[in-house]
Amino acid sequence: MMSKAISKTELPLKLYKSGKVREIFELDAEHLLLVASDRLSAFDYVMHPPIPFKGIVLTKISRFWFEHFSKVPNHIVSFSVDNIPQLKPYKELLKDRVMLVRKSKVIPFEFIFRGYLFGSLFESYEKGEVKDLPKGMKKGAELKSPLFTPTTKAEKGHDLPCTVSDIEKSVGKEVARYVIENSLKCYNEARKKALERNLILADTKFEWGMSKGETILIDEILTPDSSRYWDATQYKNGVLEQFDKQVVRDWLIKSGWDRQSEPPELPPHIVEQTQARYIELLNRLTGEKL
Ligand SMILES: Nc1ncnc2c1ncn2[C@@H]1O[C@H](COP(=O)(O)OP(=O)(O)OP(=O)(O)O)[C@@H](O)[C@H]1O
Ligand SMILES: [Mg+2]
């Protein structure tokens, strides 16, 4: 599939922050504009080149889930900027890439829930660092019940594992309980919904923020950047067909990259495969074709 990838967005607005994937602009004192580029990050590094359409897929999938979880207080104001006069010239560029949101104070933890033994959890398990799970489990095995494996949200460098008590110390017991419970509810519910589409939602990460005393779900949700999606039929056959950036992670591991220096450039076939995965996931979840 052809198209020019968006690697960075410049707008006549105050830049609030530039993340690994999004440019975040300050619209006014209470609102931010999150613009998803096509950048892909893996192991905390931004890869080159970007993956055409990725930002659109992420935004559409987040939208699908925010609409599904409309009862959970969240940061969304709008997915359109058509009413903002200054942004008229950028209408095409921004279409399906923006989330206009309530600015919040980010709770500095990642609320990660896992239903399967995979990724960094499997790595820790192999080293004998995971005490709560039975011995002898295989990579990719389903867990009896979802495991909460929170991390800090580091300003710089890698996020580190943390405990519930760290979260409680930071935001208080009540807020901690609220966000953990609601993250779990959303994960469980999304898992069911995904399975209806023959997809396994192996794990996911939520972020929460505080806005005017209210605790709200923020950032992107249940996207292939923040979650692992597998094909359910393939899983039954013992094959992990993945609809997320695992293609890139696997390629990077094979490349021998040390995860500490500039990553190698992604070859065209990896870019294409990754793009195809993202687009197929959107189609399978929402029925939308790009
Ligand atoms: N409503 C909100 N208010 C304030 N910040 C938000 C809100 N929603 C999302 N964010 C922040 O915006 C950023 C989104 O950009 P992006 O996805 O590129 O970040 P990232 O590379 O994942 O960054 P980080 O490592 O900081 O999480 C994240 O830092 C996220 O915490
Ligand atoms: Mg992010």
mmCIF file of C-alpha atoms and ligand atoms in Angstrom:
data_model
loop_
_atom_site.group_PDB
_atom_site.id
_atom_site.type_symbol
_atom_site.label_atom_id
_atom_site.label_comp_id
_atom_site.label_asym_id
_atom_site.label_seq_id
_atom_site.Cartn_x
_atom_site.Cartn_y
_atom_site.Cartn_z
ATOM 1 C CA MET A 1 0.000 0.000 0.000
ATOM 2 C CA MET A 2 1.394 3.391 -0.974
ATOM 3 C CA SER A 3 1.255 6.670 0.897
ATOM 4 C CA LYS A 4 3.504 9.206 2.473
ATOM 5 C CA ALA A 5 4.178 8.524 6.118
ATOM 6 C CA ILE A 6 3.902 11.314 8.669
ATOM 7 C CA SER A 7 6.951 11.434 10.878
ATOM 8 C CA LYS A 8 6.371 14.752 12.623
ATOM 9 C CA THR A 9 3.566 17.286 12.817
ATOM 10 C CA GLU A 10 4.063 21.015 12.966
ATOM 11 C CA LEU A 11 1.105 23.260 13.711
ATOM 12 C CA PRO A 12 0.658 26.924 14.592
ATOM 13 C CA LEU A 13 -0.023 25.960 18.200
ATOM 14 C CA LYS A 14 2.129 25.804 21.279
ATOM 15 C CA LEU A 15 3.956 22.471 21.449
ATOM 16 C CA TYR A 16 3.292 20.992 24.893
ATOM 17 C CA LYS A 17 5.351 17.860 24.460
ATOM 18 C CA SER A 18 6.641 15.566 21.767
ATOM 19 C CA GLY A 19 6.257 11.885 22.675
ATOM 20 C CA LYS A 20 7.653 8.866 20.918
ATOM 21 C CA VAL A 21 4.562 8.648 18.723
ATOM 22 C CA ARG A 22 2.551 11.860 19.195
ATOM 23 C CA GLU A 23 2.996 15.585 19.064
ATOM 24 C CA ILE A 24 0.967 17.137 21.847
ATOM 25 C CA PHE A 25 -0.145 20.734 21.400
ATOM 26 C CA GLU A 26 -1.703 23.041 23.927
ATOM 27 C CA LEU A 27 -4.959 24.420 22.583
ATOM 28 C CA ASP A 28 -5.774 26.435 25.690
ATOM 29 C CA ALA A 29 -5.287 26.161 29.441
ATOM 30 C CA GLU A 30 -7.555 23.145 29.691
ATOM 31 C CA HIS A 31 -7.211 21.322 26.405
ATOM 32 C CA LEU A 32 -4.560 19.431 24.512
ATOM 33 C CA LEU A 33 -4.455 18.248 20.939
ATOM 34 C CA LEU A 34 -2.799 14.845 20.547
ATOM 35 C CA VAL A 35 -1.654 14.222 16.979
ATOM 36 C CA ALA A 36 -0.623 10.657 16.145
ATOM 37 C CA SER A 37 2.258 10.436 13.675
ATOM 38 C CA ASP A 38 3.313 7.243 11.901
ATOM 39 C CA ARG A 39 6.351 6.827 14.147
ATOM 40 C CA LEU A 40 6.808 3.406 15.712
ATOM 41 C CA SER A 41 8.646 2.886 18.963
ATOM 42 C CA ALA A 42 10.030 -0.400 20.223
ATOM 43 C CA PHE A 43 12.086 -1.018 23.342
ATOM 44 C CA ASP A 44 11.687 2.719 24.053
ATOM 45 C CA TYR A 45 13.379 3.805 20.809
ATOM 46 C CA VAL A 46 11.749 5.443 17.810
ATOM 47 C CA MET A 47 12.319 3.409 14.646
ATOM 48 C CA HIS A 48 13.043 4.629 11.152
ATOM 49 C CA PRO A 49 11.346 4.802 8.746
ATOM 50 C CA PRO A 50 7.781 5.422 10.007
ATOM 51 C CA ILE A 51 4.899 3.065 9.106
ATOM 52 C CA PRO A 52 2.426 4.747 6.706
ATOM 53 C CA PHE A 53 -1.130 4.951 8.136
ATOM 54 C CA LYS A 54 -0.114 3.743 11.574
ATOM 55 C CA GLY A 55 -1.237 6.960 13.294
ATOM 56 C CA ILE A 56 -4.640 6.714 11.639
ATOM 57 C CA VAL A 57 -5.062 3.101 12.732
ATOM 58 C CA LEU A 58 -4.136 3.978 16.326
ATOM 59 C CA THR A 59 -6.565 6.869 16.436
ATOM 60 C CA LYS A 60 -9.434 4.915 14.918
ATOM 61 C CA ILE A 61 -8.896 1.973 17.263
ATOM 62 C CA SER A 62 -8.708 4.245 20.321
ATOM 63 C CA ARG A 63 -11.897 5.912 19.170
ATOM 64 C CA PHE A 64 -13.643 2.572 18.771
ATOM 65 C CA TRP A 65 -12.782 1.621 22.341
ATOM 66 C CA PHE A 66 -13.413 5.024 23.935
ATOM 67 C CA GLU A 67 -16.875 4.899 22.387
ATOM 68 C CA HIS A 68 -17.338 1.362 23.670
ATOM 69 C CA PHE A 69 -16.293 2.386 27.191
ATOM 70 C CA SER A 70 -18.251 5.634 27.190
ATOM 71 C CA LYS A 71 -19.328 5.108 30.811
ATOM 72 C CA VAL A 72 -15.755 5.241 32.095
ATOM 73 C CA PRO A 73 -14.792 8.912 32.621
ATOM 74 C CA ASN A 74 -12.155 9.772 30.013
ATOM 75 C CA HIS A 75 -10.264 12.680 28.510
ATOM 76 C CA ILE A 76 -11.891 12.778 25.072
ATOM 77 C CA VAL A 77 -13.547 15.991 23.944
ATOM 78 C CA SER A 78 -13.549 15.341 20.208
ATOM 79 C CA PHE A 79 -11.900 13.419 17.370
ATOM 80 C CA SER A 80 -12.278 16.340 15.003
ATOM 81 C CA VAL A 81 -10.721 19.782 14.772
ATOM 82 C CA ASP A 82 -12.952 21.031 11.998
ATOM 83 C CA ASN A 83 -14.335 23.720 14.309
ATOM 84 C CA ILE A 84 -10.953 25.227 15.067
ATOM 85 C CA PRO A 85 -10.375 28.069 12.576
ATOM 86 C CA GLN A 86 -6.572 28.133 12.849
ATOM 87 C CA LEU A 87 -6.417 24.479 11.873
ATOM 88 C CA LYS A 88 -8.488 24.752 8.693
ATOM 89 C CA PRO A 89 -5.397 24.532 6.425
ATOM 90 C CA TYR A 90 -4.358 21.320 8.192
ATOM 91 C CA LYS A 91 -7.697 19.569 7.914
ATOM 92 C CA GLU A 92 -6.517 16.833 5.562
ATOM 93 C CA LEU A 93 -3.274 16.234 7.451
ATOM 94 C CA LEU A 94 -5.073 15.913 10.784
ATOM 95 C CA LYS A 95 -8.042 13.865 9.658
ATOM 96 C CA ASP A 96 -8.298 10.652 11.729
ATOM 97 C CA ARG A 97 -5.084 11.451 13.587
ATOM 98 C CA VAL A 98 -6.271 13.773 16.333
ATOM 99 C CA MET A 99 -7.730 13.525 19.763
ATOM 100 C CA LEU A 100 -8.810 16.780 21.371
ATOM 101 C CA VAL A 101 -8.624 16.044 25.075
ATOM 102 C CA ARG A 102 -8.940 17.497 28.540
ATOM 103 C CA LYS A 103 -5.484 18.316 29.831
ATOM 104 C CA SER A 104 -4.789 16.254 32.911
ATOM 105 C CA LYS A 105 -2.093 15.666 35.444
ATOM 106 C CA VAL A 106 -0.770 12.279 34.374
ATOM 107 C CA ILE A 107 -0.677 9.649 37.133
ATOM 108 C CA PRO A 108 2.943 8.539 36.706
ATOM 109 C CA PHE A 109 2.349 4.796 36.344
ATOM 110 C CA GLU A 110 1.424 2.426 33.551
ATOM 111 C CA PHE A 111 -1.506 0.205 34.467
ATOM 112 C CA ILE A 112 -0.610 -3.015 32.708
ATOM 113 C CA PHE A 113 -2.782 -6.120 32.773
ATOM 114 C CA ARG A 114 -1.725 -9.410 31.252
ATOM 115 C CA GLY A 115 -3.768 -12.480 30.475
ATOM 116 C CA TYR A 116 -0.937 -14.530 28.964
ATOM 117 C CA LEU A 117 2.648 -15.410 29.801
ATOM 118 C CA PHE A 118 4.500 -13.397 27.191
ATOM 119 C CA GLY A 119 6.946 -10.563 26.567
ATOM 120 C CA SER A 120 8.772 -9.127 29.560
ATOM 121 C CA LEU A 121 6.613 -11.220 31.916
ATOM 122 C CA PHE A 122 7.858 -14.393 30.260
ATOM 123 C CA GLU A 123 11.453 -13.123 30.411
ATOM 124 C CA SER A 124 11.126 -12.511 34.163
ATOM 125 C CA TYR A 125 9.362 -15.842 34.640
ATOM 126 C CA GLU A 126 12.224 -17.694 32.950
ATOM 127 C CA LYS A 127 14.683 -16.017 35.296
ATOM 128 C CA GLY A 128 12.585 -17.249 38.224
ATOM 129 C CA GLU A 129 11.548 -13.723 39.196
ATOM 130 C CA VAL A 130 7.780 -14.304 39.042
ATOM 131 C CA LYS A 131 6.599 -15.921 42.246
ATOM 132 C CA ASP A 132 2.812 -15.842 41.714
ATOM 133 C CA LEU A 133 2.694 -18.309 38.817
ATOM 134 C CA PRO A 134 2.914 -22.116 38.777
ATOM 135 C CA LYS A 135 6.173 -23.645 37.580
ATOM 136 C CA GLY A 136 6.569 -25.135 34.104
ATOM 137 C CA MET A 137 4.275 -22.824 32.181
ATOM 138 C CA LYS A 138 4.984 -22.409 28.486
ATOM 139 C CA LYS A 139 5.587 -19.162 26.651
ATOM 140 C CA GLY A 140 2.228 -17.764 25.543
ATOM 141 C CA ALA A 141 0.202 -19.799 28.053
ATOM 142 C CA GLU A 142 -3.028 -18.282 29.319
ATOM 143 C CA LEU A 143 -2.917 -17.179 32.952
ATOM 144 C CA LYS A 144 -5.618 -18.359 35.368
ATOM 145 C CA SER A 145 -6.546 -14.760 36.046
ATOM 146 C CA PRO A 146 -5.127 -11.492 34.699
ATOM 147 C CA LEU A 147 -1.929 -10.343 36.329
ATOM 148 C CA PHE A 148 -1.357 -6.704 37.212
ATOM 149 C CA THR A 149 2.232 -5.733 36.385
ATOM 150 C CA PRO A 150 2.412 -1.961 36.821
ATOM 151 C CA THR A 151 5.451 0.128 35.968
ATOM 152 C CA THR A 152 6.531 3.672 36.614
ATOM 153 C CA LYS A 153 6.261 6.189 33.794
ATOM 154 C CA ALA A 154 9.835 7.348 33.635
ATOM 155 C CA GLU A 155 10.513 10.907 32.415
ATOM 156 C CA LYS A 156 13.684 9.596 30.860
ATOM 157 C CA GLY A 157 14.926 6.080 30.170
ATOM 158 C CA HIS A 158 13.059 2.856 30.766
ATOM 159 C CA ASP A 159 9.918 2.382 32.807
ATOM 160 C CA LEU A 160 10.549 0.231 35.873
ATOM 161 C CA PRO A 161 8.356 -2.385 37.565
ATOM 162 C CA CYS A 162 6.629 -1.092 40.675
ATOM 163 C CA THR A 163 4.151 -2.256 43.291
ATOM 164 C CA VAL A 164 0.581 -1.378 44.221
ATOM 165 C CA SER A 165 1.965 0.182 47.357
ATOM 166 C CA ASP A 166 4.137 2.556 45.246
ATOM 167 C CA ILE A 167 0.969 3.652 43.431
ATOM 168 C CA GLU A 168 -0.913 4.088 46.712
ATOM 169 C CA LYS A 169 1.885 6.216 48.110
ATOM 170 C CA SER A 170 1.715 8.445 45.066
ATOM 171 C CA VAL A 171 -2.037 8.940 44.597
ATOM 172 C CA GLY A 172 -3.622 7.579 47.767
ATOM 173 C CA LYS A 173 -5.394 4.301 48.381
ATOM 174 C CA GLU A 174 -8.761 5.352 47.047
ATOM 175 C CA VAL A 175 -7.599 6.614 43.669
ATOM 176 C CA ALA A 176 -5.208 3.683 43.342
ATOM 177 C CA ARG A 177 -8.038 1.228 43.895
ATOM 178 C CA TYR A 178 -10.317 3.043 41.487
ATOM 179 C CA VAL A 179 -7.850 3.061 38.606
ATOM 180 C CA ILE A 180 -6.672 -0.518 39.153
ATOM 181 C CA GLU A 181 -10.232 -1.845 39.334
ATOM 182 C CA ASN A 182 -11.353 0.080 36.296
ATOM 183 C CA SER A 183 -8.300 -0.876 34.267
ATOM 184 C CA LEU A 184 -9.040 -4.516 35.029
ATOM 185 C CA LYS A 185 -12.724 -4.121 34.141
ATOM 186 C CA CYS A 186 -11.839 -2.530 30.809
ATOM 187 C CA TYR A 187 -9.261 -5.212 30.068
ATOM 188 C CA ASN A 188 -11.695 -8.044 30.836
ATOM 189 C CA GLU A 189 -14.503 -6.471 28.845
ATOM 190 C CA ALA A 190 -12.234 -5.673 25.881
ATOM 191 C CA ARG A 191 -10.946 -9.238 25.944
ATOM 192 C CA LYS A 192 -14.482 -10.555 25.549
ATOM 193 C CA LYS A 193 -15.272 -8.113 22.792
ATOM 194 C CA ALA A 194 -12.014 -8.914 20.952
ATOM 195 C CA LEU A 195 -12.735 -12.623 21.168
ATOM 196 C CA GLU A 196 -16.033 -12.045 19.372
ATOM 197 C CA ARG A 197 -13.806 -10.880 16.512
ATOM 198 C CA ASN A 198 -11.624 -13.969 16.885
ATOM 199 C CA LEU A 199 -8.838 -11.953 18.493
ATOM 200 C CA ILE A 200 -7.036 -12.567 21.743
ATOM 201 C CA LEU A 201 -6.164 -9.447 23.690
ATOM 202 C CA ALA A 202 -3.096 -10.862 25.406
ATOM 203 C CA ASP A 203 -2.263 -7.783 27.449
ATOM 204 C CA THR A 204 -2.743 -4.053 27.589
ATOM 205 C CA LYS A 205 -1.672 -0.845 29.258
ATOM 206 C CA PHE A 206 -3.815 2.032 30.480
ATOM 207 C CA GLU A 207 -2.887 5.506 31.622
ATOM 208 C CA TRP A 208 -4.905 7.659 33.966
ATOM 209 C CA GLY A 209 -4.863 11.329 34.826
ATOM 210 C CA MET A 210 -6.447 13.845 37.179
ATOM 211 C CA SER A 211 -8.507 16.700 35.852
ATOM 212 C CA LYS A 212 -10.296 19.090 38.209
ATOM 213 C CA GLY A 213 -10.412 16.482 40.933
ATOM 214 C CA GLU A 214 -11.745 13.819 38.596
ATOM 215 C CA THR A 215 -9.804 10.662 37.776
ATOM 216 C CA ILE A 216 -10.022 10.009 34.042
ATOM 217 C CA LEU A 217 -8.805 7.495 31.509
ATOM 218 C CA ILE A 218 -6.287 9.214 29.218
ATOM 219 C CA ASP A 219 -3.896 8.604 26.333
ATOM 220 C CA GLU A 220 -4.622 6.011 23.642
ATOM 221 C CA ILE A 221 -6.460 2.850 24.711
ATOM 222 C CA LEU A 222 -6.377 -0.749 23.535
ATOM 223 C CA THR A 223 -4.345 0.002 20.425
ATOM 224 C CA PRO A 224 -1.749 -2.333 18.930
ATOM 225 C CA ASP A 225 0.877 0.027 20.416
ATOM 226 C CA SER A 226 -0.443 -0.338 23.942
ATOM 227 C CA SER A 227 -1.654 -3.942 23.681
ATOM 228 C CA ARG A 228 -0.894 -7.320 22.198
ATOM 229 C CA TYR A 229 -3.487 -8.784 19.864
ATOM 230 C CA TRP A 230 -3.262 -12.351 18.565
ATOM 231 C CA ASP A 231 -5.347 -14.340 16.131
ATOM 232 C CA ALA A 232 -7.478 -16.726 18.216
ATOM 233 C CA THR A 233 -7.588 -19.565 15.687
ATOM 234 C CA GLN A 234 -3.839 -19.502 15.165
ATOM 235 C CA TYR A 235 -3.369 -19.427 18.924
ATOM 236 C CA LYS A 236 -5.366 -22.654 19.244
ATOM 237 C CA ASN A 237 -3.054 -24.171 16.642
ATOM 238 C CA GLY A 238 -0.049 -23.162 18.686
ATOM 239 C CA VAL A 239 1.000 -20.289 16.445
ATOM 240 C CA LEU A 240 1.159 -16.687 17.577
ATOM 241 C CA GLU A 241 -0.069 -14.558 14.731
ATOM 242 C CA GLN A 242 0.257 -11.068 16.113
ATOM 243 C CA PHE A 243 -1.410 -7.835 15.158
ATOM 244 C CA ASP A 244 0.920 -5.446 16.865
ATOM 245 C CA LYS A 245 4.527 -4.361 16.736
ATOM 246 C CA GLN A 246 5.864 -7.785 17.636
ATOM 247 C CA VAL A 247 7.032 -8.167 14.023
ATOM 248 C CA VAL A 248 9.385 -5.264 14.644
ATOM 249 C CA ARG A 249 10.439 -6.439 18.088
ATOM 250 C CA ASP A 250 11.258 -9.910 16.737
ATOM 251 C CA TRP A 251 13.241 -8.462 13.858
ATOM 252 C CA LEU A 252 15.156 -6.169 16.210
ATOM 253 C CA ILE A 253 16.042 -9.035 18.537
ATOM 254 C CA LYS A 254 17.290 -11.110 15.598
ATOM 255 C CA SER A 255 19.291 -8.167 14.279
ATOM 256 C CA GLY A 256 21.509 -8.350 17.346
ATOM 257 C CA TRP A 257 20.849 -4.711 18.285
ATOM 258 C CA ASP A 258 21.956 -3.976 21.871
ATOM 259 C CA ARG A 259 18.827 -1.950 22.786
ATOM 260 C CA GLN A 260 21.093 0.814 24.064
ATOM 261 C CA SER A 261 22.221 2.600 20.926
ATOM 262 C CA GLU A 262 20.554 3.974 17.795
ATOM 263 C CA PRO A 263 18.445 1.119 16.409
ATOM 264 C CA PRO A 264 19.047 -0.220 12.897
ATOM 265 C CA GLU A 265 16.847 1.025 10.056
ATOM 266 C CA LEU A 266 13.795 -1.165 9.437
ATOM 267 C CA PRO A 267 13.956 -2.965 6.065
ATOM 268 C CA PRO A 268 11.040 -2.393 3.650
ATOM 269 C CA HIS A 269 9.528 -5.858 4.141
ATOM 270 C CA ILE A 270 9.296 -5.311 7.899
ATOM 271 C CA VAL A 271 7.658 -1.907 7.351
ATOM 272 C CA GLU A 272 5.170 -3.520 4.962
ATOM 273 C CA GLN A 273 4.382 -6.466 7.212
ATOM 274 C CA THR A 274 3.887 -4.177 10.184
ATOM 275 C CA GLN A 275 1.623 -1.872 8.225
ATOM 276 C CA ALA A 276 -0.442 -4.827 7.005
ATOM 277 C CA ARG A 277 -0.849 -6.076 10.574
ATOM 278 C CA TYR A 278 -2.044 -2.714 11.885
ATOM 279 C CA ILE A 279 -4.497 -2.266 9.038
ATOM 280 C CA GLU A 280 -5.859 -5.788 9.341
ATOM 281 C CA LEU A 281 -6.403 -5.350 13.061
ATOM 282 C CA LEU A 282 -8.433 -2.201 12.454
ATOM 283 C CA ASN A 283 -10.520 -4.068 9.924
ATOM 284 C CA ARG A 284 -11.118 -7.038 12.153
ATOM 285 C CA LEU A 285 -12.005 -4.992 15.218
ATOM 286 C CA THR A 286 -14.134 -2.304 13.663
ATOM 287 C CA GLY A 287 -14.996 -3.607 10.214
ATOM 288 C CA GLU A 288 -13.369 -0.513 8.704
ATOM 289 C CA LYS A 289 -11.210 -0.754 5.615
ATOM 290 C CA LEU A 290 -8.438 1.713 4.871
HETATM 291 N N1 LIG B 1 -5.309 13.917 28.759
HETATM 292 C C1 LIG B 1 -3.983 13.974 28.835
HETATM 293 N N2 LIG B 1 -3.396 14.951 29.590
HETATM 294 C C2 LIG B 1 -2.051 15.023 29.689
HETATM 295 N N3 LIG B 1 -1.194 14.199 29.071
HETATM 296 C C3 LIG B 1 -1.720 13.214 28.325
HETATM 297 C C4 LIG B 1 -3.126 13.051 28.162
HETATM 298 N N4 LIG B 1 -3.347 11.989 27.366
HETATM 299 C C5 LIG B 1 -2.134 11.496 27.045
HETATM 300 N N5 LIG B 1 -1.148 12.219 27.615
HETATM 301 C C6 LIG B 1 0.286 12.020 27.472
HETATM 302 O O1 LIG B 1 0.608 12.319 26.115
HETATM 303 C C7 LIG B 1 1.671 11.502 25.670
HETATM 304 C C8 LIG B 1 1.244 10.794 24.385
HETATM 305 O O2 LIG B 1 2.266 10.813 23.457
HETATM 306 P P1 LIG B 1 3.000 9.490 22.955
HETATM 307 O O3 LIG B 1 2.018 8.404 22.813
HETATM 308 O O4 LIG B 1 3.854 9.868 21.831
HETATM 309 O O5 LIG B 1 3.862 9.307 24.216
HETATM 310 P P2 LIG B 1 4.878 8.187 24.608
HETATM 311 O O6 LIG B 1 6.067 8.163 23.806
HETATM 312 O O7 LIG B 1 4.076 6.970 24.863
HETATM 313 O O8 LIG B 1 5.303 8.961 25.860
HETATM 314 P P3 LIG B 1 5.560 8.562 27.296
HETATM 315 O O9 LIG B 1 6.805 7.745 27.222
HETATM 316 O O10 LIG B 1 5.697 9.913 27.943
HETATM 317 O O11 LIG B 1 4.341 7.808 27.724
HETATM 318 C C9 LIG B 1 1.986 10.525 26.792
HETATM 319 O O12 LIG B 1 3.097 11.005 27.527
HETATM 320 C C10 LIG B 1 0.737 10.587 27.673
HETATM 321 O O13 LIG B 1 1.026 10.311 29.007
HETATM 322 MG MG MG B 2 2.201 6.418 24.205
#
